[in-house]
Amino acid sequence: MAPRIGSLWDAVGNTPLLRIGSLSRLTGCEILGKAEFMNPGGSIKDRAAKGIIRRAEEQGLLKPGGTIVEGTAGNTGIGLGLLGRERGYRVVVTMPDNQAREKYEYLEAMGVEVRKVPAVPFANPGHFFHQARQLSEQHGWFWANQFENTANGDFHYETTGPEIWAQCEGRVDVVVVSVGSGGTMSGVSRYLKERNPDVRVVLVDPPGSGLYTQVKEGRLEGPGSSITEGIGIMRLTANFLASRVDDAMRLGDQEMVEMLYHLAREDALVVGTSAALNVRAAYELARQHAGKGLRIVTLLCDHGSRYASKVFNADFLASKQLQVRPLPVDGLPVR
């Protein structure tokens, strides 16, 4: 438990686990969301940032006055910026230039140096991941490397997994996780599986990501693309390789948007795109087991205010041929 008087550093973690009332009533299963948007930087990536900085300090890789550099879609940069700036470090982030403008503005407000790069495939040297590595090599900066740095997943093993287990009093049937760096999946799946091997771990993947086929068929293949930010990759990271995954689902942007608006309007939960995808997957699993009382846990990764200029903008949705419409309820009892 965080101290009564502390710092932003102390405030990371110990987030509430929320019962999503409308979906639990509809399905006869208990659908729970870990409110990671209540971390001080507004997302689950504060945990990755804290774990990475802590280990770097312990190993002498980060020293007073040092510089942290990272390639990020936004939230890890915000976590590193928040905690890094508080601890006196300079923070530089490379980001694809197609992210929600709120992320850039948040970072710049904290004094983080943002370097936008074109959104290109990972194989391209201009990819934000490679750009961060190159800056680290050129200047001797500490590269956070959230994808390959297992301090990320280990911090989730130390905090997120145990919090879920304790909050559920040891009764978790299914956990649903989307993957960006793989840190959350790594730490949560390892911890819960160690406590109970029967906990079912399900990965949810957007179009354009190869992890669905990796889990299902042992090969990376990801047709299409998605507006969902911060998740979906076409490679196997060190963090993801440590995960223990039982099954996978692929869901598209339309399914995500339907859940995004349902949560906002029916449960007053204004969440981001990855959270909406997570909850949609939890809902689909609950529909398959309607009325059986399964306890399904997922992550509410960040707050929807970070995406207001995109998914909560009617013109943007229309430009992507996406519609706000009710969730499908076929096969469910009337409640």
Tab-separated table of N, CA, C and O in Angstrom, residues 265-305:
chain	number	residue	atom	x	y	z
A	265	ARG	N	-21.596	5.288	-22.196
A	265	ARG	CA	-22.997	5.671	-22.042
A	265	ARG	C	-23.738	4.848	-20.994
A	265	ARG	O	-24.672	5.354	-20.352
A	266	GLU	N	-23.341	3.596	-20.826
A	266	GLU	CA	-24.074	2.719	-19.905
A	266	GLU	C	-23.388	2.557	-18.554
A	266	GLU	O	-24.046	2.264	-17.556
A	267	ASP	N	-22.078	2.727	-18.496
A	267	ASP	CA	-21.346	2.487	-17.249
A	267	ASP	C	-20.527	3.691	-16.793
A	267	ASP	O	-19.802	3.596	-15.797
A	268	ALA	N	-20.629	4.806	-17.527
A	268	ALA	CA	-19.862	6.018	-17.216
A	268	ALA	C	-18.366	5.749	-17.182
A	268	ALA	O	-17.616	6.422	-16.479
A	269	LEU	N	-17.927	4.774	-17.968
A	269	LEU	CA	-16.503	4.454	-18.086
A	269	LEU	C	-16.012	4.962	-19.440
A	269	LEU	O	-16.279	4.351	-20.481
A	270	VAL	N	-15.330	6.092	-19.423
A	270	VAL	CA	-14.786	6.676	-20.646
A	270	VAL	C	-13.335	6.219	-20.751
A	270	VAL	O	-12.447	6.761	-20.097
A	271	VAL	N	-13.121	5.177	-21.546
A	271	VAL	CA	-11.803	4.549	-21.608
A	271	VAL	C	-11.207	4.685	-23.006
A	271	VAL	O	-11.870	5.108	-23.947
A	272	GLY	N	-9.941	4.292	-23.120
A	272	GLY	CA	-9.247	4.350	-24.394
A	272	GLY	C	-9.519	3.140	-25.264
A	272	GLY	O	-10.270	2.216	-24.899
A	273	THR	N	-8.871	3.124	-26.430
A	273	THR	CA	-9.180	2.118	-27.440
A	273	THR	C	-8.737	0.711	-27.040
A	273	THR	O	-9.452	-0.260	-27.282
A	274	SER	N	-7.557	0.578	-26.431
A	274	SER	CA	-7.119	-0.767	-26.039
A	274	SER	C	-7.994	-1.309	-24.928
A	274	SER	O	-8.295	-2.515	-24.889
A	275	ALA	N	-8.432	-0.440	-24.010
A	275	ALA	CA	-9.343	-0.873	-22.948
A	275	ALA	C	-10.657	-1.358	-23.544
A	275	ALA	O	-11.207	-2.393	-23.129
A	276	ALA	N	-11.183	-0.617	-24.516
A	276	ALA	CA	-12.442	-1.022	-25.145
A	276	ALA	C	-12.294	-2.360	-25.859
A	276	ALA	O	-13.206	-3.194	-25.835
A	277	LEU	N	-11.152	-2.586	-26.497
A	277	LEU	CA	-10.919	-3.873	-27.155
A	277	LEU	C	-10.846	-4.991	-26.116
A	277	LEU	O	-11.416	-6.074	-26.311
A	278	ASN	N	-10.158	-4.747	-25.010
A	278	ASN	CA	-10.083	-5.731	-23.936
A	278	ASN	C	-11.477	-6.108	-23.431
A	278	ASN	O	-11.805	-7.293	-23.267
A	279	VAL	N	-12.283	-5.093	-23.173
A	279	VAL	CA	-13.607	-5.348	-22.612
A	279	VAL	C	-14.508	-6.022	-23.638
A	279	VAL	O	-15.318	-6.890	-23.300
A	280	ARG	N	-14.356	-5.667	-24.919
A	280	ARG	CA	-15.161	-6.332	-25.943
A	280	ARG	C	-14.837	-7.829	-25.982
A	280	ARG	O	-15.735	-8.672	-26.114
A	281	ALA	N	-13.558	-8.155	-25.862
A	281	ALA	CA	-13.178	-9.568	-25.845
A	281	ALA	C	-13.755	-10.268	-24.618
A	281	ALA	O	-14.249	-11.400	-24.707
A	282	ALA	N	-13.705	-9.595	-23.462
A	282	ALA	CA	-14.288	-10.175	-22.250
A	282	ALA	C	-15.791	-10.405	-22.438
A	282	ALA	O	-16.341	-11.439	-22.014
A	283	TYR	N	-16.445	-9.457	-23.078
A	283	TYR	CA	-17.886	-9.581	-23.340
A	283	TYR	C	-18.181	-10.761	-24.270
A	283	TYR	O	-19.120	-11.539	-24.026
A	284	GLU	N	-17.392	-10.912	-25.319
A	284	GLU	CA	-17.624	-12.019	-26.249
A	284	GLU	C	-17.417	-13.369	-25.563
A	284	GLU	O	-18.160	-14.326	-25.807
A	285	LEU	N	-16.420	-13.450	-24.697
A	285	LEU	CA	-16.213	-14.687	-23.940
A	285	LEU	C	-17.389	-14.936	-23.001
A	285	LEU	O	-17.852	-16.078	-22.852
A	286	ALA	N	-17.886	-13.879	-22.371
A	286	ALA	CA	-19.029	-14.024	-21.471
A	286	ALA	C	-20.282	-14.462	-22.234
A	286	ALA	O	-21.080	-15.262	-21.729
A	287	ARG	N	-20.456	-13.959	-23.447
A	287	ARG	CA	-21.608	-14.385	-24.266
A	287	ARG	C	-21.541	-15.874	-24.564
A	287	ARG	O	-22.565	-16.557	-24.618
A	288	GLN	N	-20.319	-16.371	-24.767
A	288	GLN	CA	-20.159	-17.803	-25.040
A	288	GLN	C	-20.495	-18.663	-23.825
A	288	GLN	O	-20.796	-19.848	-23.968
A	289	HIS	N	-20.434	-18.057	-22.646
A	289	HIS	CA	-20.689	-18.794	-21.403
A	289	HIS	C	-21.796	-18.100	-20.606
A	289	HIS	O	-21.755	-18.054	-19.377
A	290	ALA	N	-22.800	-17.584	-21.314
A	290	ALA	CA	-23.850	-16.789	-20.680
A	290	ALA	C	-24.514	-17.541	-19.535
A	290	ALA	O	-24.857	-18.720	-19.653
A	291	GLY	N	-24.674	-16.838	-18.433
A	291	GLY	CA	-25.375	-17.388	-17.288
A	291	GLY	C	-24.570	-18.331	-16.416
A	291	GLY	O	-25.077	-18.845	-15.416
A	292	LYS	N	-23.312	-18.555	-16.739
A	292	LYS	CA	-22.514	-19.532	-15.987
A	292	LYS	C	-21.728	-18.918	-14.836
A	292	LYS	O	-21.039	-19.636	-14.102
A	293	GLY	N	-21.804	-17.604	-14.686
A	293	GLY	CA	-21.181	-16.962	-13.542
A	293	GLY	C	-19.671	-16.899	-13.566
A	293	GLY	O	-19.029	-16.739	-12.522
A	294	LEU	N	-19.067	-17.017	-14.757
A	294	LEU	CA	-17.611	-16.921	-14.839
A	294	LEU	C	-17.143	-15.551	-14.377
A	294	LEU	O	-17.802	-14.539	-14.617
A	295	ARG	N	-15.985	-15.504	-13.732
A	295	ARG	CA	-15.375	-14.232	-13.370
A	295	ARG	C	-14.265	-13.940	-14.385
A	295	ARG	O	-13.262	-14.650	-14.442
A	296	ILE	N	-14.476	-12.900	-15.190
A	296	ILE	CA	-13.564	-12.536	-16.265
A	296	ILE	C	-12.946	-11.179	-15.935
A	296	ILE	O	-13.655	-10.194	-15.740
A	297	VAL	N	-11.623	-11.142	-15.878
A	297	VAL	CA	-10.903	-9.918	-15.511
A	297	VAL	C	-10.153	-9.387	-16.722
A	297	VAL	O	-9.549	-10.156	-17.478
A	298	THR	N	-10.202	-8.074	-16.903
A	298	THR	CA	-9.407	-7.460	-17.956
A	298	THR	C	-8.849	-6.126	-17.479
A	298	THR	O	-9.046	-5.736	-16.326
A	299	LEU	N	-8.124	-5.438	-18.369
A	299	LEU	CA	-7.423	-4.204	-18.015
A	299	LEU	C	-8.058	-3.007	-18.707
A	299	LEU	O	-8.260	-3.031	-19.925
A	300	LEU	N	-8.362	-1.977	-17.929
A	300	LEU	CA	-8.817	-0.696	-18.475
A	300	LEU	C	-7.573	0.188	-18.570
A	300	LEU	O	-7.229	0.919	-17.651
A	301	CYS	N	-6.885	0.084	-19.700
A	301	CYS	CA	-5.487	0.529	-19.809
A	301	CYS	C	-5.288	2.020	-19.640
A	301	CYS	O	-4.299	2.455	-19.048
A	302	ASP	N	-6.210	2.826	-20.180
A	302	ASP	CA	-6.089	4.270	-20.012
A	302	ASP	C	-7.441	4.931	-20.209
A	302	ASP	O	-8.444	4.260	-20.476
A	303	HIS	N	-7.478	6.253	-20.040
A	303	HIS	CA	-8.728	7.008	-20.070
A	303	HIS	C	-9.029	7.496	-21.484
A	303	HIS	O	-8.119	7.806	-22.258
A	304	GLY	N	-10.298	7.602	-21.790
A	304	GLY	CA	-10.713	8.002	-23.126
A	304	GLY	C	-10.425	9.437	-23.477
A	304	GLY	O	-10.403	9.798	-24.663
A	305	SER	N	-10.188	10.288	-22.482
A	305	SER	CA	-9.881	11.688	-22.774
A	305	SER	C	-8.630	11.822	-23.626
A	305	SER	O	-8.445	12.822	-24.320
